[in-house]
Amino acid sequence: MKATCEVEVRVPSGITVGARVFAPAGVTDEPGTPFAVTCSPAPLIFVDSRPVSGMLEDRVSRGSSVVVIEDNVEPADVLEVASRLGITQFWLAGPDVDETRALAPARILGAEPVRRHRPLVTFGELGPQVRETGDSLVVRRAIMDDEPAVQAMYDHLLDSCDVPGAETCGWKRGYWPLPNDVRNRIETGTTWVAQDAAASGSGDAVLGAMSLDGDLGLPGVELPLAPLEPGEWLTCHLLAADPAARGRGVATALLAAYAREGIARGCKALRINTSPQSLSNNLYHELGFVLHKPVWFPYEGLSLTGWTNVYELRLDGEGIVPQGDPAAPRADVVAPRAVCRASHTEDAAPRASAVSPDGEPVR
């Protein structure tokens, strides 16, 4: 069976690891399936360089991507290769499964996750329309009187990041958010807050927050995105939800407000980036954001992979491909398969934006 994609990744141990991707029929190396790795069903990572044709054909025929990594690699190397491919959750076969799970317990699956398809933006005769998120939450622009409550919400999130063995966003007090960043963003009028509709005044508890501007926060990085003029896109930074409010749809309400603001400004696209190590990637997939190839952009002071997942949601209908239920069986349509070859380059880079939707902490 011929590989759809081949990738070489220099991993933390200093060696270069080769990985081959085998994709289901019809899946090509395009935006939405970067490196031809599908999100649903979750891919299988197989650590073994020996021929595994029987297993490959069985998994791929059932619609799952398979990634074969060279054997004799460390558990951390497996996670780095997965991050390079933009993979958030996966099945793992081969040696050191328990050791790899101990490093990132939420990333290695024991059961297929439930994935919903609930597009944040739909298109009709009236143009882009943002889905309703209910009336239990209020999202509004923050004022300086909100600063203590916003800081308290971020402190709650940072507290949760300190829980040993928990899958967190990797945020670290004093390193991310950057010192004075929260205050400065409120002062410049770019911060938005989510509150309980029954207590939505200044000074009341904040359940979540985000900052919106036109800077993706990846200086010097060549983005795998179609070029747009300044003002034609809107970026979300520091998206976070209080862990105590998990399950209330705080991040979804914030992202809906983000989409409405982008439409009101006449933007053509919403853009966001996050660590492949975060389960919040699942939320972006559910809401219809398109995943592009990860880019190399390390965060100084944070123990995260240097790769960053880049997402885009078009508001002008460009490149929109109608999608059905991602859990439905894939059509057996044979299409040309692109063979991509990529290498990891460790160019130093400054910090970028961070997000943490629905209490699922992310970078």
mmCIF file of C-alpha atoms in Angstrom:
data_model
loop_
_atom_site.group_PDB
_atom_site.id
_atom_site.type_symbol
_atom_site.label_atom_id
_atom_site.label_comp_id
_atom_site.label_asym_id
_atom_site.label_seq_id
_atom_site.Cartn_x
_atom_site.Cartn_y
_atom_site.Cartn_z
ATOM 1 C CA MET A 1 0.000 0.000 0.000
ATOM 2 C CA LYS A 2 1.461 3.345 -1.033
ATOM 3 C CA ALA A 3 1.892 6.111 1.542
ATOM 4 C CA THR A 4 -0.179 9.249 0.992
ATOM 5 C CA CYS A 5 2.323 11.464 2.743
ATOM 6 C CA GLU A 6 5.861 11.206 4.148
ATOM 7 C CA VAL A 7 7.172 13.526 6.850
ATOM 8 C CA GLU A 8 10.508 13.885 8.642
ATOM 9 C CA VAL A 9 10.530 15.413 12.121
ATOM 10 C CA ARG A 10 13.478 16.298 14.319
ATOM 11 C CA VAL A 11 12.316 15.322 17.801
ATOM 12 C CA PRO A 12 13.381 16.436 21.317
ATOM 13 C CA SER A 13 15.884 13.581 21.612
ATOM 14 C CA GLY A 14 17.790 15.145 18.698
ATOM 15 C CA ILE A 15 17.171 12.486 16.061
ATOM 16 C CA THR A 16 15.116 12.787 12.888
ATOM 17 C CA VAL A 17 12.125 10.477 12.804
ATOM 18 C CA GLY A 18 10.386 9.455 9.617
ATOM 19 C CA ALA A 19 6.616 9.004 9.499
ATOM 20 C CA ARG A 20 4.384 7.719 6.719
ATOM 21 C CA VAL A 21 0.682 8.582 6.481
ATOM 22 C CA PHE A 22 -1.808 6.209 4.869
ATOM 23 C CA ALA A 23 -5.141 7.922 4.218
ATOM 24 C CA PRO A 24 -8.603 6.642 3.268
ATOM 25 C CA ALA A 25 -9.724 6.856 -0.341
ATOM 26 C CA GLY A 26 -10.471 10.411 -1.424
ATOM 27 C CA VAL A 27 -8.469 12.102 1.320
ATOM 28 C CA THR A 28 -5.743 14.310 -0.109
ATOM 29 C CA ASP A 29 -3.197 16.634 1.386
ATOM 30 C CA GLU A 30 -5.348 19.756 1.351
ATOM 31 C CA PRO A 31 -6.638 22.315 3.858
ATOM 32 C CA GLY A 32 -9.054 20.467 6.087
ATOM 33 C CA THR A 33 -6.949 17.298 5.969
ATOM 34 C CA PRO A 34 -3.397 18.614 6.488
ATOM 35 C CA PHE A 35 -0.854 15.886 5.818
ATOM 36 C CA ALA A 36 -3.871 13.765 4.812
ATOM 37 C CA VAL A 37 -4.741 12.976 8.444
ATOM 38 C CA THR A 38 -8.466 12.816 9.170
ATOM 39 C CA CYS A 39 -9.943 13.910 12.490
ATOM 40 C CA SER A 40 -12.869 11.502 12.539
ATOM 41 C CA PRO A 41 -12.423 8.612 12.945
ATOM 42 C CA ALA A 42 -9.354 9.331 15.048
ATOM 43 C CA PRO A 43 -6.119 8.168 13.394
ATOM 44 C CA LEU A 44 -4.015 5.224 14.513
ATOM 45 C CA ILE A 45 -0.317 5.802 15.184
ATOM 46 C CA PHE A 46 1.661 2.597 14.746
ATOM 47 C CA VAL A 47 5.241 2.594 16.063
ATOM 48 C CA ASP A 48 6.969 -0.018 13.948
ATOM 49 C CA SER A 49 8.900 0.213 10.694
ATOM 50 C CA ARG A 50 8.173 -3.386 9.655
ATOM 51 C CA PRO A 51 5.579 -4.132 6.969
ATOM 52 C CA VAL A 52 2.086 -3.894 8.429
ATOM 53 C CA SER A 53 0.040 -4.143 5.242
ATOM 54 C CA GLY A 54 -2.817 -6.202 6.681
ATOM 55 C CA MET A 55 -3.446 -3.813 9.545
ATOM 56 C CA LEU A 56 -3.085 -0.806 7.237
ATOM 57 C CA GLU A 57 -5.607 -2.009 4.697
ATOM 58 C CA ASP A 58 -8.147 -2.901 7.394
ATOM 59 C CA ARG A 59 -7.985 0.444 9.219
ATOM 60 C CA VAL A 60 -7.855 2.564 6.059
ATOM 61 C CA SER A 61 -10.757 0.678 4.471
ATOM 62 C CA ARG A 62 -12.837 1.615 7.541
ATOM 63 C CA GLY A 63 -12.094 5.308 6.995
ATOM 64 C CA SER A 64 -9.265 5.842 9.479
ATOM 65 C CA SER A 65 -5.902 7.401 8.708
ATOM 66 C CA VAL A 66 -2.852 5.430 9.855
ATOM 67 C CA VAL A 67 0.539 6.918 10.704
ATOM 68 C CA VAL A 68 3.515 4.553 10.766
ATOM 69 C CA ILE A 69 6.508 5.825 12.757
ATOM 70 C CA GLU A 70 9.945 4.244 12.830
ATOM 71 C CA ASP A 71 10.523 2.018 15.840
ATOM 72 C CA ASN A 72 13.142 2.649 18.565
ATOM 73 C CA VAL A 73 11.760 6.107 19.370
ATOM 74 C CA GLU A 74 11.023 7.627 22.761
ATOM 75 C CA PRO A 75 7.445 8.276 23.940
ATOM 76 C CA ALA A 76 8.042 12.036 23.695
ATOM 77 C CA ASP A 77 9.115 11.540 20.075
ATOM 78 C CA VAL A 78 5.750 9.970 19.240
ATOM 79 C CA LEU A 79 3.960 13.013 20.670
ATOM 80 C CA GLU A 80 6.193 15.371 18.687
ATOM 81 C CA VAL A 81 5.450 13.580 15.424
ATOM 82 C CA ALA A 82 1.733 13.670 16.218
ATOM 83 C CA SER A 83 1.987 17.415 16.876
ATOM 84 C CA ARG A 84 3.796 17.973 13.583
ATOM 85 C CA LEU A 85 0.872 16.301 11.809
ATOM 86 C CA GLY A 86 -1.692 18.375 13.717
ATOM 87 C CA ILE A 87 -3.081 15.302 15.500
ATOM 88 C CA THR A 88 -4.862 16.000 18.792
ATOM 89 C CA GLN A 89 -6.154 12.549 19.781
ATOM 90 C CA PHE A 90 -5.166 9.160 18.416
ATOM 91 C CA TRP A 91 -5.037 5.416 18.955
ATOM 92 C CA LEU A 92 -1.546 4.051 19.614
ATOM 93 C CA ALA A 93 -0.115 0.618 18.814
ATOM 94 C CA GLY A 94 3.416 -0.572 19.400
ATOM 95 C CA PRO A 95 5.883 -0.347 22.288
ATOM 96 C CA ASP A 96 5.752 2.120 25.194
ATOM 97 C CA VAL A 97 1.999 2.741 25.009
ATOM 98 C CA ASP A 98 1.721 3.153 28.782
ATOM 99 C CA GLU A 99 4.737 5.471 28.939
ATOM 100 C CA THR A 100 3.368 7.650 26.145
ATOM 101 C CA ARG A 101 -0.072 7.796 27.775
ATOM 102 C CA ALA A 102 1.555 8.921 31.033
ATOM 103 C CA LEU A 103 3.050 11.930 29.227
ATOM 104 C CA ALA A 104 -0.283 12.997 27.705
ATOM 105 C CA PRO A 105 -3.163 10.945 29.133
ATOM 106 C CA ALA A 106 -5.936 12.754 27.263
ATOM 107 C CA ARG A 107 -4.347 12.336 23.843
ATOM 108 C CA ILE A 108 -4.280 8.531 23.600
ATOM 109 C CA LEU A 109 -7.762 7.119 23.194
ATOM 110 C CA GLY A 110 -9.378 4.243 24.998
ATOM 111 C CA ALA A 111 -12.698 4.800 23.223
ATOM 112 C CA GLU A 112 -13.676 6.683 20.080
ATOM 113 C CA PRO A 113 -14.629 10.237 21.100
ATOM 114 C CA VAL A 114 -18.045 11.628 20.284
ATOM 115 C CA ARG A 115 -17.618 14.296 17.614
ATOM 116 C CA ARG A 116 -20.459 16.620 16.680
ATOM 117 C CA HIS A 117 -20.871 18.708 13.553
ATOM 118 C CA ARG A 118 -22.400 22.053 14.476
ATOM 119 C CA PRO A 119 -21.111 24.774 12.132
ATOM 120 C CA LEU A 120 -20.630 28.140 13.765
ATOM 121 C CA VAL A 121 -21.381 29.948 10.476
ATOM 122 C CA THR A 122 -23.769 28.892 7.718
ATOM 123 C CA PHE A 123 -24.366 30.526 4.342
ATOM 124 C CA GLY A 124 -27.662 31.408 2.705
ATOM 125 C CA GLU A 125 -29.313 34.057 0.573
ATOM 126 C CA LEU A 126 -28.636 36.670 3.270
ATOM 127 C CA GLY A 127 -24.959 35.794 3.474
ATOM 128 C CA PRO A 128 -23.159 34.329 6.498
ATOM 129 C CA GLN A 129 -25.343 33.589 9.520
ATOM 130 C CA VAL A 130 -24.020 32.788 13.024
ATOM 131 C CA ARG A 131 -25.628 29.963 14.965
ATOM 132 C CA GLU A 132 -27.608 30.816 18.091
ATOM 133 C CA THR A 133 -26.019 29.780 21.388
ATOM 134 C CA GLY A 134 -28.901 30.321 23.798
ATOM 135 C CA ASP A 135 -29.721 33.165 26.158
ATOM 136 C CA SER A 136 -28.148 31.972 29.419
ATOM 137 C CA LEU A 137 -24.903 33.821 28.670
ATOM 138 C CA VAL A 138 -24.127 37.406 27.699
ATOM 139 C CA VAL A 139 -21.005 38.356 25.724
ATOM 140 C CA ARG A 140 -19.974 42.004 25.681
ATOM 141 C CA ARG A 141 -16.919 44.205 25.287
ATOM 142 C CA ALA A 142 -14.975 44.555 28.534
ATOM 143 C CA ILE A 143 -14.361 47.838 30.367
ATOM 144 C CA MET A 144 -11.667 48.617 32.932
ATOM 145 C CA ASP A 145 -14.072 47.900 35.828
ATOM 146 C CA ASP A 146 -14.075 44.276 34.642
ATOM 147 C CA GLU A 147 -10.322 43.834 35.091
ATOM 148 C CA PRO A 148 -10.400 42.192 38.571
ATOM 149 C CA ALA A 149 -13.019 39.656 37.459
ATOM 150 C CA VAL A 150 -11.162 38.914 34.205
ATOM 151 C CA GLN A 151 -7.883 38.430 36.075
ATOM 152 C CA ALA A 152 -9.650 36.147 38.576
ATOM 153 C CA MET A 153 -10.976 33.994 35.727
ATOM 154 C CA TYR A 154 -7.497 33.610 34.218
ATOM 155 C CA ASP A 155 -6.104 32.824 37.698
ATOM 156 C CA HIS A 156 -8.650 29.997 38.051
ATOM 157 C CA LEU A 157 -7.489 28.609 34.711
ATOM 158 C CA LEU A 158 -3.818 28.844 35.713
ATOM 159 C CA ASP A 159 -4.629 27.069 38.980
ATOM 160 C CA SER A 160 -6.088 24.179 36.984
ATOM 161 C CA CYS A 161 -2.907 24.030 34.896
ATOM 162 C CA ASP A 162 -0.948 23.155 38.041
ATOM 163 C CA VAL A 163 -2.846 19.909 38.714
ATOM 164 C CA PRO A 164 -0.288 17.038 38.412
ATOM 165 C CA GLY A 165 -1.061 14.559 35.651
ATOM 166 C CA ALA A 166 -3.848 16.626 34.131
ATOM 167 C CA GLU A 167 -3.941 17.485 30.439
ATOM 168 C CA THR A 168 -3.715 21.258 30.468
ATOM 169 C CA CYS A 169 -3.103 24.116 28.079
ATOM 170 C CA GLY A 170 0.486 24.415 29.205
ATOM 171 C CA TRP A 171 -0.082 28.007 30.324
ATOM 172 C CA LYS A 172 2.243 29.078 33.113
ATOM 173 C CA ARG A 173 1.878 31.974 35.509
ATOM 174 C CA GLY A 174 4.256 34.772 34.545
ATOM 175 C CA TYR A 175 4.866 33.319 31.058
ATOM 176 C CA TRP A 176 1.398 33.131 29.539
ATOM 177 C CA PRO A 177 -0.593 35.281 29.595
ATOM 178 C CA LEU A 178 2.306 37.702 29.474
ATOM 179 C CA PRO A 179 2.659 40.160 32.375
ATOM 180 C CA ASN A 180 0.192 43.072 31.978
ATOM 181 C CA ASP A 181 -1.176 41.529 28.772
ATOM 182 C CA VAL A 182 -4.698 41.126 30.149
ATOM 183 C CA ARG A 183 -4.812 44.710 31.457
ATOM 184 C CA ASN A 184 -3.325 46.163 28.276
ATOM 185 C CA ARG A 185 -5.865 44.386 26.073
ATOM 186 C CA ILE A 186 -8.772 45.668 28.195
ATOM 187 C CA GLU A 187 -7.353 49.188 27.993
ATOM 188 C CA THR A 188 -7.137 49.023 24.196
ATOM 189 C CA GLY A 189 -10.750 47.839 23.962
ATOM 190 C CA THR A 190 -9.982 44.472 22.346
ATOM 191 C CA THR A 191 -11.207 42.245 25.207
ATOM 192 C CA TRP A 192 -14.644 40.624 25.347
ATOM 193 C CA VAL A 193 -16.145 38.812 28.331
ATOM 194 C CA ALA A 194 -18.819 36.158 28.825
ATOM 195 C CA GLN A 195 -21.046 36.341 31.895
ATOM 196 C CA ASP A 196 -24.153 34.717 33.285
ATOM 197 C CA ALA A 197 -27.152 36.552 31.846
ATOM 198 C CA ALA A 198 -28.489 37.041 35.370
ATOM 199 C CA ALA A 199 -25.273 38.765 36.464
ATOM 200 C CA SER A 200 -23.777 40.578 33.504
ATOM 201 C CA GLY A 201 -22.779 43.941 34.897
ATOM 202 C CA SER A 202 -19.295 45.356 35.331
ATOM 203 C CA GLY A 203 -17.705 43.852 38.407
ATOM 204 C CA ASP A 204 -19.788 40.656 38.246
ATOM 205 C CA ALA A 205 -18.077 37.294 37.815
ATOM 206 C CA VAL A 206 -16.565 36.621 34.390
ATOM 207 C CA LEU A 207 -16.972 33.090 33.013
ATOM 208 C CA GLY A 208 -14.732 33.531 29.986
ATOM 209 C CA ALA A 209 -12.832 36.080 27.935
ATOM 210 C CA MET A 210 -11.080 36.656 24.609
ATOM 211 C CA SER A 211 -9.237 39.399 22.750
ATOM 212 C CA LEU A 212 -9.916 40.282 19.105
ATOM 213 C CA ASP A 213 -7.583 42.053 16.688
ATOM 214 C CA GLY A 214 -6.176 41.779 13.176
ATOM 215 C CA ASP A 215 -2.802 40.246 14.140
ATOM 216 C CA LEU A 216 -2.401 36.462 14.096
ATOM 217 C CA GLY A 217 0.601 36.840 16.393
ATOM 218 C CA LEU A 218 3.029 34.707 14.369
ATOM 219 C CA PRO A 219 5.638 37.225 13.167
ATOM 220 C CA GLY A 220 8.143 35.918 10.652
ATOM 221 C CA VAL A 221 6.140 32.742 9.962
ATOM 222 C CA GLU A 222 5.011 31.916 6.437
ATOM 223 C CA LEU A 223 1.355 31.046 6.927
ATOM 224 C CA PRO A 224 -0.336 28.212 5.010
ATOM 225 C CA LEU A 225 -3.270 30.529 4.269
ATOM 226 C CA ALA A 226 -4.555 32.405 1.254
ATOM 227 C CA PRO A 227 -3.256 36.004 1.354
ATOM 228 C CA LEU A 228 -5.660 38.651 2.631
ATOM 229 C CA GLU A 229 -5.256 42.388 3.024
ATOM 230 C CA PRO A 230 -5.006 43.991 6.500
ATOM 231 C CA GLY A 231 -8.497 44.356 7.944
ATOM 232 C CA GLU A 232 -9.841 41.412 5.948
ATOM 233 C CA TRP A 233 -9.410 38.954 8.826
ATOM 234 C CA LEU A 234 -9.989 38.940 12.572
ATOM 235 C CA THR A 235 -7.962 36.932 15.093
ATOM 236 C CA CYS A 236 -8.974 35.623 18.522
ATOM 237 C CA HIS A 237 -6.365 35.593 21.322
ATOM 238 C CA LEU A 238 -6.338 34.502 24.960
ATOM 239 C CA LEU A 239 -9.642 32.674 24.603
ATOM 240 C CA ALA A 240 -10.349 31.116 27.990
ATOM 241 C CA ALA A 241 -13.188 29.777 30.102
ATOM 242 C CA ASP A 242 -13.290 29.347 33.862
ATOM 243 C CA PRO A 243 -12.948 25.603 34.622
ATOM 244 C CA ALA A 244 -15.852 25.979 37.068
ATOM 245 C CA ALA A 245 -18.107 26.892 34.119
ATOM 246 C CA ARG A 246 -17.162 23.886 31.991
ATOM 247 C CA GLY A 247 -20.112 22.435 30.108
ATOM 248 C CA ARG A 248 -22.035 25.714 29.829
ATOM 249 C CA GLY A 249 -20.838 26.482 26.292
ATOM 250 C CA VAL A 250 -18.834 29.532 27.323
ATOM 251 C CA ALA A 251 -16.208 29.137 24.587
ATOM 252 C CA THR A 252 -18.866 28.530 21.930
ATOM 253 C CA ALA A 253 -20.722 31.696 22.996
ATOM 254 C CA LEU A 254 -17.482 33.684 22.814
ATOM 255 C CA LEU A 255 -16.639 32.252 19.389
ATOM 256 C CA ALA A 256 -20.143 33.092 18.147
ATOM 257 C CA ALA A 257 -19.622 36.693 19.263
ATOM 258 C CA TYR A 258 -16.232 36.579 17.515
ATOM 259 C CA ALA A 259 -17.946 35.513 14.265
ATOM 260 C CA ARG A 260 -20.619 38.227 14.563
ATOM 261 C CA GLU A 261 -17.951 40.855 15.102
ATOM 262 C CA GLY A 262 -16.017 39.628 12.065
ATOM 263 C CA ILE A 263 -19.139 39.833 9.910
ATOM 264 C CA ALA A 264 -19.972 43.298 11.247
ATOM 265 C CA ARG A 265 -16.482 44.503 10.300
ATOM 266 C CA GLY A 266 -16.777 43.053 6.809
ATOM 267 C CA CYS A 267 -13.971 40.540 7.375
ATOM 268 C CA LYS A 268 -13.436 37.679 4.960
ATOM 269 C CA ALA A 269 -12.050 35.234 7.519
ATOM 270 C CA LEU A 270 -11.630 34.347 11.185
ATOM 271 C CA ARG A 271 -8.210 33.006 12.143
ATOM 272 C CA ILE A 272 -6.908 31.342 15.276
ATOM 273 C CA ASN A 273 -3.939 29.205 16.322
ATOM 274 C CA THR A 274 -3.466 26.725 19.151
ATOM 275 C CA SER A 275 -1.223 23.897 20.314
ATOM 276 C CA PRO A 276 -1.863 20.463 18.785
ATOM 277 C CA GLN A 277 -1.597 19.169 22.357
ATOM 278 C CA SER A 278 -4.950 20.697 23.295
ATOM 279 C CA LEU A 279 -8.289 18.952 23.099
ATOM 280 C CA SER A 280 -9.858 22.298 22.193
ATOM 281 C CA ASN A 281 -8.890 21.394 18.630
ATOM 282 C CA ASN A 282 -11.967 19.152 18.724
ATOM 283 C CA LEU A 283 -14.153 22.200 19.352
ATOM 284 C CA TYR A 284 -12.743 24.017 16.328
ATOM 285 C CA HIS A 285 -13.399 20.987 14.124
ATOM 286 C CA GLU A 286 -16.971 20.760 15.416
ATOM 287 C CA LEU A 287 -17.630 24.446 14.716
ATOM 288 C CA GLY A 288 -16.353 24.252 11.139
ATOM 289 C CA PHE A 289 -12.918 25.877 11.406
ATOM 290 C CA VAL A 290 -10.563 24.476 8.758
ATOM 291 C CA LEU A 291 -7.250 23.127 10.013
ATOM 292 C CA HIS A 292 -4.218 24.052 7.919
ATOM 293 C CA LYS A 293 -0.740 22.619 8.247
ATOM 294 C CA PRO A 294 0.958 23.175 11.613
ATOM 295 C CA VAL A 295 3.726 25.777 11.650
ATOM 296 C CA TRP A 296 6.877 25.867 13.761
ATOM 297 C CA PHE A 297 6.572 28.567 16.426
ATOM 298 C CA PRO A 298 7.924 27.684 19.897
ATOM 299 C CA TYR A 299 6.664 29.391 23.036
ATOM 300 C CA GLU A 300 9.493 30.489 25.285
ATOM 301 C CA GLY A 301 9.053 29.299 28.854
ATOM 302 C CA LEU A 302 6.185 26.899 28.112
ATOM 303 C CA SER A 303 6.621 23.120 28.020
ATOM 304 C CA LEU A 304 4.673 22.720 24.778
ATOM 305 C CA THR A 305 5.607 21.325 21.421
ATOM 306 C CA GLY A 306 7.005 23.972 19.076
ATOM 307 C CA TRP A 307 4.269 23.264 16.525
ATOM 308 C CA THR A 308 1.155 25.411 16.267
ATOM 309 C CA ASN A 309 -2.128 24.413 14.608
ATOM 310 C CA VAL A 310 -3.496 27.143 12.331
ATOM 311 C CA TYR A 311 -7.258 27.387 11.767
ATOM 312 C CA GLU A 312 -9.395 29.542 9.500
ATOM 313 C CA LEU A 313 -13.144 30.017 9.106
ATOM 314 C CA ARG A 314 -14.060 31.880 5.929
ATOM 315 C CA LEU A 315 -16.885 34.409 6.154
ATOM 316 C CA ASP A 316 -17.022 35.107 2.413
ATOM 317 C CA GLY A 317 -17.814 31.547 1.346
ATOM 318 C CA GLU A 318 -14.433 31.080 -0.370
ATOM 319 C CA GLY A 319 -13.151 27.521 -0.195
ATOM 320 C CA ILE A 320 -16.236 26.333 1.710
ATOM 321 C CA VAL A 321 -16.945 22.658 1.045
ATOM 322 C CA PRO A 322 -20.315 21.357 2.312
ATOM 323 C CA GLN A 323 -19.752 18.648 4.909
ATOM 324 C CA GLY A 324 -22.124 16.106 6.365
ATOM 325 C CA ASP A 325 -21.953 14.309 9.670
ATOM 326 C CA PRO A 326 -18.245 13.552 10.219
ATOM 327 C CA ALA A 327 -19.220 10.329 11.962
ATOM 328 C CA ALA A 328 -21.018 9.063 8.835
ATOM 329 C CA PRO A 329 -19.272 6.459 6.633
ATOM 330 C CA ARG A 330 -16.931 8.002 4.077
ATOM 331 C CA ALA A 331 -17.878 7.725 0.414
ATOM 332 C CA ASP A 332 -15.605 5.348 -1.454
ATOM 333 C CA VAL A 333 -14.466 7.955 -3.958
ATOM 334 C CA VAL A 334 -11.000 7.572 -5.349
ATOM 335 C CA ALA A 335 -9.223 10.886 -5.887
ATOM 336 C CA PRO A 336 -5.639 11.766 -6.741
ATOM 337 C CA ARG A 337 -3.471 11.620 -3.655
ATOM 338 C CA ALA A 338 -0.890 14.271 -3.034
ATOM 339 C CA VAL A 339 2.449 13.120 -1.669
ATOM 340 C CA CYS A 340 3.840 15.730 0.681
ATOM 341 C CA ARG A 341 7.334 15.847 2.045
ATOM 342 C CA ALA A 342 8.082 18.133 4.950
ATOM 343 C CA SER A 343 10.921 18.738 7.344
ATOM 344 C CA HIS A 344 11.043 20.256 10.781
ATOM 345 C CA THR A 345 13.202 23.394 11.061
ATOM 346 C CA GLU A 346 13.948 24.739 14.509
ATOM 347 C CA ASP A 347 14.142 28.461 13.826
ATOM 348 C CA ALA A 348 13.818 30.472 17.013
ATOM 349 C CA ALA A 349 10.642 32.495 17.235
ATOM 350 C CA PRO A 350 8.880 34.675 19.821
ATOM 351 C CA ARG A 351 5.700 33.812 21.659
ATOM 352 C CA ALA A 352 2.313 33.807 19.940
ATOM 353 C CA SER A 353 -1.346 33.913 20.943
ATOM 354 C CA ALA A 354 -2.964 31.494 23.388
ATOM 355 C CA VAL A 355 -6.447 30.064 23.712
ATOM 356 C CA SER A 356 -8.440 27.865 26.076
ATOM 357 C CA PRO A 357 -11.991 27.164 24.933
ATOM 358 C CA ASP A 358 -14.717 25.658 27.096
ATOM 359 C CA GLY A 359 -12.323 25.031 29.945
ATOM 360 C CA GLU A 360 -10.364 22.670 27.696
ATOM 361 C CA PRO A 361 -7.099 24.531 28.189
ATOM 362 C CA VAL A 362 -5.087 25.268 25.116
ATOM 363 C CA ARG A 363 -2.228 27.414 24.085
#
